[in-house]
mmCIF file of C-alpha atoms in Angstrom:
data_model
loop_
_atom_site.group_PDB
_atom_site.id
_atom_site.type_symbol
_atom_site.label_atom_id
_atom_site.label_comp_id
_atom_site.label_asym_id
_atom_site.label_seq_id
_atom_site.Cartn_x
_atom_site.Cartn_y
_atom_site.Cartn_z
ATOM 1 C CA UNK A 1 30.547 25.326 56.382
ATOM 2 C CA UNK A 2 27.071 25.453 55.199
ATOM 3 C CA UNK A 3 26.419 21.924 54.260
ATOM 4 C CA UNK A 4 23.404 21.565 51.875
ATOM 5 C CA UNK A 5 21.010 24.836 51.894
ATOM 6 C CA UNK A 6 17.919 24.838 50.724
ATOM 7 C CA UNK A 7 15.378 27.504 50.177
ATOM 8 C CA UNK A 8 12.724 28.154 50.500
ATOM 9 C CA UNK A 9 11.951 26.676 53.713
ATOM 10 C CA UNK A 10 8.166 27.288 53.626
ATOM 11 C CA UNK A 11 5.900 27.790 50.083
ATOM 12 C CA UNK A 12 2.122 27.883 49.697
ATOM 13 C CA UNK A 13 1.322 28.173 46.029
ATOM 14 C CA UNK A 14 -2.308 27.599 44.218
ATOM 15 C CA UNK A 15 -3.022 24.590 42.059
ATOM 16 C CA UNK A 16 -1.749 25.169 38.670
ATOM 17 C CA UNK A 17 1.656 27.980 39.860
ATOM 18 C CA UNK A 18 4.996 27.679 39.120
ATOM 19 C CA UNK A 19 8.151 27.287 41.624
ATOM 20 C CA UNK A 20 11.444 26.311 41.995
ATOM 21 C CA UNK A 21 12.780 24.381 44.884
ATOM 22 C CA UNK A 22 16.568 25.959 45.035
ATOM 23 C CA UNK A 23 19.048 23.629 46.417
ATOM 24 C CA UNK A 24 23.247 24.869 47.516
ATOM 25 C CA UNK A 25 26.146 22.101 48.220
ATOM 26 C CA UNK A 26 29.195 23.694 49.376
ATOM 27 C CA UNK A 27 31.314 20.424 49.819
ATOM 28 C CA UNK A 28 32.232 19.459 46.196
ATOM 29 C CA UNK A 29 30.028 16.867 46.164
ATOM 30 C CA UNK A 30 29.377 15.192 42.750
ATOM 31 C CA UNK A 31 25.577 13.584 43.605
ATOM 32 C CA UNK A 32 22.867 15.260 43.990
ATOM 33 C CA UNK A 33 19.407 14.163 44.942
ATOM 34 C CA UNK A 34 15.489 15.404 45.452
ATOM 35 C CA UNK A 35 12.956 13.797 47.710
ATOM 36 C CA UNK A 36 9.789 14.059 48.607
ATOM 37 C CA UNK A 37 8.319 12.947 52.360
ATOM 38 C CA UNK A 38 4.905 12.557 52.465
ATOM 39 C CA UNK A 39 3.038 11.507 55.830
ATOM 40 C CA UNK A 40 3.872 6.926 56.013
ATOM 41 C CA UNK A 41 5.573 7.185 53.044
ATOM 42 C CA UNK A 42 9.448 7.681 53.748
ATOM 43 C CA UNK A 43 11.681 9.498 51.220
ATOM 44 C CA UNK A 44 10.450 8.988 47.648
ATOM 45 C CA UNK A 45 13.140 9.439 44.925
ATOM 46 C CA UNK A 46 11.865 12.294 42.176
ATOM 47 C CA UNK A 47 14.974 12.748 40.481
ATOM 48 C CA UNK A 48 18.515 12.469 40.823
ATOM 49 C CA UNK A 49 21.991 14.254 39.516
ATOM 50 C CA UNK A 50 25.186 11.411 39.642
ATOM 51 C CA UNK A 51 27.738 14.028 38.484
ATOM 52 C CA UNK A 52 27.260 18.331 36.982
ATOM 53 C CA UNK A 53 25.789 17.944 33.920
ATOM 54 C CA UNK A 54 23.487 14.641 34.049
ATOM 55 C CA UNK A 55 20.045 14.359 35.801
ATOM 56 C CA UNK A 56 18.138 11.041 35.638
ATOM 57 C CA UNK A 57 14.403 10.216 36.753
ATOM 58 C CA UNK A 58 13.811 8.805 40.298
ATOM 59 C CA UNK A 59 10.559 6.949 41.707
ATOM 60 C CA UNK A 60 8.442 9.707 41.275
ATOM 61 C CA UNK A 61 9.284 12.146 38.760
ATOM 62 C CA UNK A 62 6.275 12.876 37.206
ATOM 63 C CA UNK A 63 4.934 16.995 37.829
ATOM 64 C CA UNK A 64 9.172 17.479 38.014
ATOM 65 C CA UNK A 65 11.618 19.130 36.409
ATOM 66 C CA UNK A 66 15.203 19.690 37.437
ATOM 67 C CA UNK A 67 18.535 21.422 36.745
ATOM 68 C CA UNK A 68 22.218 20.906 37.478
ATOM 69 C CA UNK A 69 23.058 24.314 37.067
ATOM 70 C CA UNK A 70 27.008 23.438 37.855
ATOM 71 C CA UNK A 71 28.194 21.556 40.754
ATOM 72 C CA UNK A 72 27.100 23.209 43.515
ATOM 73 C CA UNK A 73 23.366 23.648 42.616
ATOM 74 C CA UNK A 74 20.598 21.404 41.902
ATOM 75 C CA UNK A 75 16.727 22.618 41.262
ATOM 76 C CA UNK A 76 13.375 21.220 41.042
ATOM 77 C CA UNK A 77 10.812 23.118 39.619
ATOM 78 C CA UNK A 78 7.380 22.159 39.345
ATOM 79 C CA UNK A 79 5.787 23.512 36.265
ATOM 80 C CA UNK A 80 2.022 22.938 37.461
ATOM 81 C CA UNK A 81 1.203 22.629 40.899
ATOM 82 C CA UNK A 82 -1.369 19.995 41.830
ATOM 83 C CA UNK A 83 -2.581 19.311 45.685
ATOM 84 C CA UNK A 84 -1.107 16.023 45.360
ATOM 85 C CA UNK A 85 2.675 17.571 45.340
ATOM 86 C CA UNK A 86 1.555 18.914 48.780
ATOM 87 C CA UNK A 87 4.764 17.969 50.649
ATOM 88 C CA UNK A 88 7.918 18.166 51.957
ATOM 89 C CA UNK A 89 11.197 18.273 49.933
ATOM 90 C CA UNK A 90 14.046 17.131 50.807
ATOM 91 C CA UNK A 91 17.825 17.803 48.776
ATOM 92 C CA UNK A 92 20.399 15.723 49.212
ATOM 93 C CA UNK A 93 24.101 15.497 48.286
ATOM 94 C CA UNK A 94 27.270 12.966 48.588
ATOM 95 C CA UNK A 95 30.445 13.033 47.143
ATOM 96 C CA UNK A 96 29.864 9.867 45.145
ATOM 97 C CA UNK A 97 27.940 6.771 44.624
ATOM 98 C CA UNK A 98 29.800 4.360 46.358
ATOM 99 C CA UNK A 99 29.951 3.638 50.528
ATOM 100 C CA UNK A 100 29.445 7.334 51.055
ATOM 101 C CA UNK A 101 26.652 8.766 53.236
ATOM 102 C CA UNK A 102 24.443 11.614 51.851
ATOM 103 C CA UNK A 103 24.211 14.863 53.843
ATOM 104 C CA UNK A 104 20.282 16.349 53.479
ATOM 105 C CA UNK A 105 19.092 19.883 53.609
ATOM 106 C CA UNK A 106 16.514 20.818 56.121
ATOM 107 C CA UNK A 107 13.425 20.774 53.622
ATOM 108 C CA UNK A 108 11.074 22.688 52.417
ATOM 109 C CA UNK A 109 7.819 22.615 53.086
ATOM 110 C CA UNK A 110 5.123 23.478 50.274
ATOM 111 C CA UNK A 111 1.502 23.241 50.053
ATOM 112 C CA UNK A 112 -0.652 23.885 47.192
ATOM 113 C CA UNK A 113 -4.280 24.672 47.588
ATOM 114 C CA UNK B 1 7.614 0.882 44.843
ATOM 115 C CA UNK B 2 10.293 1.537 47.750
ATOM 116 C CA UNK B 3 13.149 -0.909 47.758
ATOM 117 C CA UNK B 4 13.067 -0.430 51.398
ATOM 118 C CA UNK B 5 9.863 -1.399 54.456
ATOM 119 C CA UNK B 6 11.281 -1.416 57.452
ATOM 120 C CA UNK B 7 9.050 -3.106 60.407
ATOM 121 C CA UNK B 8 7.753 -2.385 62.230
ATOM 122 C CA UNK B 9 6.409 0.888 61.421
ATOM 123 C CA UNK B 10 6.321 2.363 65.153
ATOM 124 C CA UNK B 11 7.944 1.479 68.203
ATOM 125 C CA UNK B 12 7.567 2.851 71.671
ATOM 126 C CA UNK B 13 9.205 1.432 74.905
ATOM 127 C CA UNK B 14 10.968 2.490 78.243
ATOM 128 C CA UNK B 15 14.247 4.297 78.677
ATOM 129 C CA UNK B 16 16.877 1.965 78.967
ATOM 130 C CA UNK B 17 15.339 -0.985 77.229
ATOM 131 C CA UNK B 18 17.063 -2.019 73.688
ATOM 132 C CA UNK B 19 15.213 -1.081 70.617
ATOM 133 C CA UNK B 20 15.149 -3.267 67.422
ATOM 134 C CA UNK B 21 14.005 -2.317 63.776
ATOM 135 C CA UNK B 22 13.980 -4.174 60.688
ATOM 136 C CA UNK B 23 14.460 -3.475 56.854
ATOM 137 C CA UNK B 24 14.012 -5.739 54.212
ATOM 138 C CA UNK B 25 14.697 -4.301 50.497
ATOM 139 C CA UNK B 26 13.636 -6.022 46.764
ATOM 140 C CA UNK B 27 17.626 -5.960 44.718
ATOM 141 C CA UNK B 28 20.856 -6.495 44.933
ATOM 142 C CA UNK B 29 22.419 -4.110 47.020
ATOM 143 C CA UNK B 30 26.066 -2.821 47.267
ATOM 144 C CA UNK B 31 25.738 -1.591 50.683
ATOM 145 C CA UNK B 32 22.933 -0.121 53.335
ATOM 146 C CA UNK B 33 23.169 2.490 55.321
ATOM 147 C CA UNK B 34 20.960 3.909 58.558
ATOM 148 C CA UNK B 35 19.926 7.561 58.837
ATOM 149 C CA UNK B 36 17.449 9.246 61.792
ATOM 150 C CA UNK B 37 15.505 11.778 61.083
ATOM 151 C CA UNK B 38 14.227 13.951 64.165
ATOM 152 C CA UNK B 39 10.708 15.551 63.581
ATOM 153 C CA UNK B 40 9.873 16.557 59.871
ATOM 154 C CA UNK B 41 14.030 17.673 60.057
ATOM 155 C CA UNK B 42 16.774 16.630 57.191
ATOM 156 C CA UNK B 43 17.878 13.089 58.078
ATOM 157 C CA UNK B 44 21.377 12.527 59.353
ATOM 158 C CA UNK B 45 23.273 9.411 58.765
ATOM 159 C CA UNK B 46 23.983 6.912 61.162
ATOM 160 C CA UNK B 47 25.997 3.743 60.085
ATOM 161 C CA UNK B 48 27.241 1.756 56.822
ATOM 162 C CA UNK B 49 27.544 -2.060 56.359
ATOM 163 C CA UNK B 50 28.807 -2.977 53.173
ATOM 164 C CA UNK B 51 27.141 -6.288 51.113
ATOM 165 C CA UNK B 52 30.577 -8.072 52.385
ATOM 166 C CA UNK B 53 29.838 -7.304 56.301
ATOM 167 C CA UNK B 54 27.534 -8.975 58.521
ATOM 168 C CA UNK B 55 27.738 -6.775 61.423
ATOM 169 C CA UNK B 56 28.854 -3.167 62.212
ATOM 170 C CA UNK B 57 29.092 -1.629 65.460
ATOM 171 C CA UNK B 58 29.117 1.907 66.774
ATOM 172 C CA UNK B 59 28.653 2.940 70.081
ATOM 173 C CA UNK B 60 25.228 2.216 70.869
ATOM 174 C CA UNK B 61 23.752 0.827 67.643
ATOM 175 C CA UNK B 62 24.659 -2.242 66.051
ATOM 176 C CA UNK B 63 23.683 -3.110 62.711
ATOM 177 C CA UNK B 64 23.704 -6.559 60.867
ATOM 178 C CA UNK B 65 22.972 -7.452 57.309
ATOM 179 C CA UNK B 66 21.614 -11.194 55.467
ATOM 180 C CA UNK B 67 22.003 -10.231 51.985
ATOM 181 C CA UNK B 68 20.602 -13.830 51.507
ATOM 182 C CA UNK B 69 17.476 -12.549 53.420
ATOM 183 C CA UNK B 70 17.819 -9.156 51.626
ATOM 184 C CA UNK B 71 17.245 -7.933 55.289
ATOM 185 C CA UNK B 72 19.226 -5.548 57.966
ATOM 186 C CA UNK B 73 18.594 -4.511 61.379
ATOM 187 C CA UNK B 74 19.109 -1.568 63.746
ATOM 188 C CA UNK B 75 19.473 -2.386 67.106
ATOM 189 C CA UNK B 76 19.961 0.585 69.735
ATOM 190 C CA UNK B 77 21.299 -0.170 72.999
ATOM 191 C CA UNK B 78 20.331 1.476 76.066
ATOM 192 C CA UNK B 79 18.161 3.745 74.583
ATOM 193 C CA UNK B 80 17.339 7.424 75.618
ATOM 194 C CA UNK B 81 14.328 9.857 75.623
ATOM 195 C CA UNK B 82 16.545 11.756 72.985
ATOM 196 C CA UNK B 83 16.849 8.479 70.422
ATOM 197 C CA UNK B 84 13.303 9.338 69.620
ATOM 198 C CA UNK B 85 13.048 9.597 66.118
ATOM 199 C CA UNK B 86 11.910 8.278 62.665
ATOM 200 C CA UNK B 87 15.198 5.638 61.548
ATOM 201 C CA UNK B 88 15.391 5.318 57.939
ATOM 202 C CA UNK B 89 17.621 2.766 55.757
ATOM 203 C CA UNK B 90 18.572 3.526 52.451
ATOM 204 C CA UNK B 91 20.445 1.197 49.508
ATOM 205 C CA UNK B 92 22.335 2.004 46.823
ATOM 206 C CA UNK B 93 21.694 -0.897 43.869
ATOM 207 C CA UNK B 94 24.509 -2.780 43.164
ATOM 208 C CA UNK B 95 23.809 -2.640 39.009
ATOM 209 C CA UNK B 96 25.701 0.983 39.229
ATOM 210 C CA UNK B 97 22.460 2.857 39.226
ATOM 211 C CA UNK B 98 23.312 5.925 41.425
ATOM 212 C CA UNK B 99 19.430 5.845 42.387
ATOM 213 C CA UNK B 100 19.649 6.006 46.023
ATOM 214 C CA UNK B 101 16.355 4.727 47.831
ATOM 215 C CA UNK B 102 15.425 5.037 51.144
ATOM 216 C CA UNK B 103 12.483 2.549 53.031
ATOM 217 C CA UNK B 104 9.209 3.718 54.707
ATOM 218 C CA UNK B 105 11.266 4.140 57.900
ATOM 219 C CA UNK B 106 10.404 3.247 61.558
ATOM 220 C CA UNK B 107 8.725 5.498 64.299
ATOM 221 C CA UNK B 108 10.747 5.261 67.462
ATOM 222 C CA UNK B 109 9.275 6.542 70.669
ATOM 223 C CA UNK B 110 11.402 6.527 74.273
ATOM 224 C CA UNK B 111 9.347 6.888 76.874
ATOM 225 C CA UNK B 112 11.412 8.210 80.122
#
């Protein structure tokens, strides 16, 4: 049992590539979340998935784009990459909203210079 | 903003000694849970008090909520070099938002 998979686990990319963040759930979970750790800063929400088919916009969505493809897999993409999304990004799934603890991927680590 | 700050934002003390963290978040909440996270890794939950508990036990840790404060706290009993860790608490909003927001998290050093 995999848990939540995430690849890549390291990225460098220049200032203004593409990439997608690829995230896996194998435990039929129906939320699905991105974050972003910066150093001081916690988790930051970017955006979130309550159920396959719906994504909505977290604390910091802005340079983000994401994809339920079904229910296993959730992606963030970032269309432009800026130094400022220097980070790392954390998935995140649970099986619902309520009194259920989320279960993280090990993160991914991208820099953009 | 963060709903959550927890406080302080690093702690270091002896092996055996009792370590206490704080969180205070901004909105109604229907419950708040505790996660660690051990160097840069995913974080991995620890304990959930609902908004209708006051305290939560297990094993070690002991958690208590004040909704009327909007504030929880983490205590670890006993603690070990291997508690070292960043300890996180997150809220889900009690609107039925499924945002799920985590606080600025505390730096917990054990020193053997």
């Amino acid at each position: 049992n995999a848990g939540v998979t995430q690849t890549p686990k390291f990225q460098v990319l220049k200032t203004g590539q593409s990439m997608t963040l690829q995230c896996a759930q194998d435990m039929n979970h129906n939320s699905m979340y991105w974050y972003r750790q910066d150093p001081g800063m916690g988790l930051r929400l970017i955006y979130y998935s309550a159920s396959e088919g719906t994504t909505d916009k977290g604390e910091v969505p802005n340079g983000y784009n994401v994809s339920r493809l079904n229910k296993r897999e959730f992606s963030l993409r970032l269309e432009s990459a800026a130094p400022s999304q220097t980070s790392v990004y954390f998935c995140a799934s649970r099986v619902s909203r309520l009194n259920t603890e989320a279960f993280f991927g090990q993160g991914t680590r991208l820099t953009v210079v | 903003s963060q709903q959550g700050e927890e406080d302080p934002q690093a702690l270091s003390i002896q092996e055996g000694e009792n370590a206490t963290m704080n969180c205070s978040y901004k909105t109604s909440i229907n419950n708040l849970q505790w996660y660690r996270q051990n160097s840069g890794r995913g974080l991995v939950h620890l304990i959930l008090i609902r908004s209708n508990e006051r305290e939560k036990h297990s094993g070690r840790l002991r958690v208590t909520l004040d909704t009327s404060k909007k504030s929880s706290s983490l205590l670890i009993t006993a603690s070990r070099a291997a508690d070292t860790a960043s300890y996180f608490c997150a809220t889900d909003g009690a609107s039925g938002t499924y945002k799920y927001i985590f606080g600025t998290g505390t730096r917990l050093k054990v020193l053997a």
